[in-house]
C-alpha cells in the first residue's frame, strides 16, 4: 500500500525514529499506526545491546515528592537533544514518581524495562544512572529544585521543623527553597563537618601538610605553628565543602546553619538541615 509523507512524519514525531525506519515500519504494518510503533520498538530493542557501550554523558534530572517519601533520579543519554525529547522527559517523570510511590531501587526490573523501552524507541544508549529515595517523617519538610529548562542539575534538601506552624511560615518556606538553590550553586559534598569521613580528613591533612612543608614563610617556624597552619587550612576547607558551614548564598556573612537558626527562632521554633542530595547530569559517579 502507499504510505504518505504525512504518516511518516507523524510516526517520526511520535517515536523519534528515523524517516526511513518509520517508512519501513508503516509498510510492514500495512499502514496501521499503532502496529508500526510496535515494530519500531522491536527494531530498537534489537539494537539496544549494541549501543550499551556508547557513553551516556548527557542526561536529565527528575524529582518527585510523595506523602512519606521523596526522590531524585538521573536518566543518562548520549545527546542534549534527547535530554529535551518529550518522550524522554515523560519517561523520566513517570519513573521517579513510580520509584518514590513504590519505594523502589534503581535495580528494580520494572524501572529498567521502561528505560530499555525508551532506549529502543529513541535509539540512543539511555541509562538509569542513579536514584535516591528519602523517607519523610511527620516533622520533616523536603524541597526539590531542577535547574533550567534542561534540568541538568537536581537537588533535594530536607529540614526538620519543630512544628507544623513553623513549616507553614513564609520566611521558613522561602529559606528552605533558597537552600535548595544554594546547594545547586555551591554543590556541598557533606552535610556538616562532624559527618565528614575520617579517611577524607586524613587525605586532606596530608595535602595541607605538604603545602605547609613547601611554604617558605613557615619553613623555620616551630612545629606547633606549622600544625596550626594545617589545622587552619582544614577548617577553611570544611567551611567550603560542608553544607551547614558554607556561607549562605543570600548572606555570605553567615553560614547556612546560622541563618536557619535565626529564621527558625523568628518563626517561633526551630529548623535544622538534616539531609540533601545534589545531582549534576553526566558527572562521574563514585
GROMACS .gro file of N, CA, C and O in nm, residues 141-143 157-159 161 167 171-181 271:
model
   80
  141UNK      N    1   1.041   1.842   5.631
  141UNK     CA    2   0.997   1.908   5.509
  141UNK      C    3   1.105   1.893   5.404
  141UNK      O    4   1.225   1.908   5.434
  142UNK      N    5   1.066   1.861   5.282
  142UNK     CA    6   1.163   1.847   5.174
  142UNK      C    7   1.131   1.944   5.061
  142UNK      O    8   1.014   1.974   5.036
  143UNK      N    9   1.234   1.994   4.997
  143UNK     CA   10   1.220   2.082   4.881
  143UNK      C   11   1.308   2.027   4.771
  143UNK      O   12   1.423   1.985   4.794
  157UNK      N   13   1.662   1.903   4.940
  157UNK     CA   14   1.707   1.935   5.076
  157UNK      C   15   1.596   1.896   5.173
  157UNK      O   16   1.478   1.912   5.143
  158UNK      N   17   1.636   1.843   5.288
  158UNK     CA   18   1.538   1.802   5.388
  158UNK      C   19   1.568   1.872   5.520
  158UNK      O   20   1.682   1.870   5.566
  159UNK      N   21   1.465   1.932   5.579
  159UNK     CA   22   1.477   2.003   5.706
  159UNK      C   23   1.385   1.941   5.810
  159UNK      O   24   1.273   1.899   5.779
  161UNK      N   25   1.163   2.033   6.127
  161UNK     CA   26   1.098   2.154   6.180
  161UNK      C   27   1.032   2.122   6.313
  161UNK      O   28   0.989   2.009   6.337
  167UNK      N   29   0.666   2.512   5.984
  167UNK     CA   30   0.679   2.467   5.845
  167UNK      C   31   0.597   2.553   5.750
  167UNK      O   32   0.634   2.571   5.634
  171UNK      N   33   0.860   3.283   5.573
  171UNK     CA   34   1.004   3.305   5.575
  171UNK      C   35   1.079   3.171   5.580
  171UNK      O   36   1.184   3.156   5.517
  172UNK      N   37   1.023   3.076   5.652
  172UNK     CA   38   1.083   2.943   5.659
  172UNK      C   39   1.076   2.876   5.523
  172UNK      O   40   1.176   2.819   5.474
  173UNK      N   41   0.961   2.881   5.458
  173UNK     CA   42   0.946   2.820   5.326
  173UNK      C   43   1.042   2.883   5.225
  173UNK      O   44   1.101   2.813   5.142
  174UNK      N   45   1.056   3.015   5.232
  174UNK     CA   46   1.147   3.084   5.140
  174UNK      C   47   1.292   3.042   5.165
  174UNK      O   48   1.368   3.021   5.070
  175UNK      N   49   1.329   3.028   5.292
  175UNK     CA   50   1.466   2.987   5.325
  175UNK      C   51   1.494   2.845   5.277
  175UNK      O   52   1.602   2.817   5.223
  176UNK      N   53   1.400   2.755   5.296
  176UNK     CA   54   1.419   2.617   5.252
  176UNK      C   55   1.435   2.612   5.100
  176UNK      O   56   1.521   2.540   5.047
  177UNK      N   57   1.355   2.691   5.029
  177UNK     CA   58   1.370   2.698   4.883
  177UNK      C   59   1.506   2.755   4.845
  177UNK      O   60   1.575   2.702   4.756
  178UNK      N   61   1.546   2.862   4.912
  178UNK     CA   62   1.676   2.923   4.883
  178UNK      C   63   1.790   2.828   4.914
  178UNK      O   64   1.896   2.832   4.849
  179UNK      N   65   1.771   2.742   5.012
  179UNK     CA   66   1.874   2.643   5.046
  179UNK      C   67   1.893   2.542   4.933
  179UNK      O   68   2.005   2.498   4.906
  180UNK      N   69   1.783   2.508   4.866
  180UNK     CA   70   1.794   2.420   4.750
  180UNK      C   71   1.871   2.489   4.638
  180UNK      O   72   1.956   2.427   4.572
  181UNK      N   73   1.842   2.618   4.616
  181UNK     CA   74   1.916   2.694   4.515
  181UNK      C   75   2.064   2.703   4.553
  181UNK      O   76   2.153   2.693   4.467
  271UNK      N   77   1.440   2.515   6.292
  271UNK     CA   78   1.453   2.435   6.170
  271UNK      C   79   1.598   2.388   6.161
  271UNK      O   80   1.690   2.461   6.199
   0.00000   0.00000   0.00000
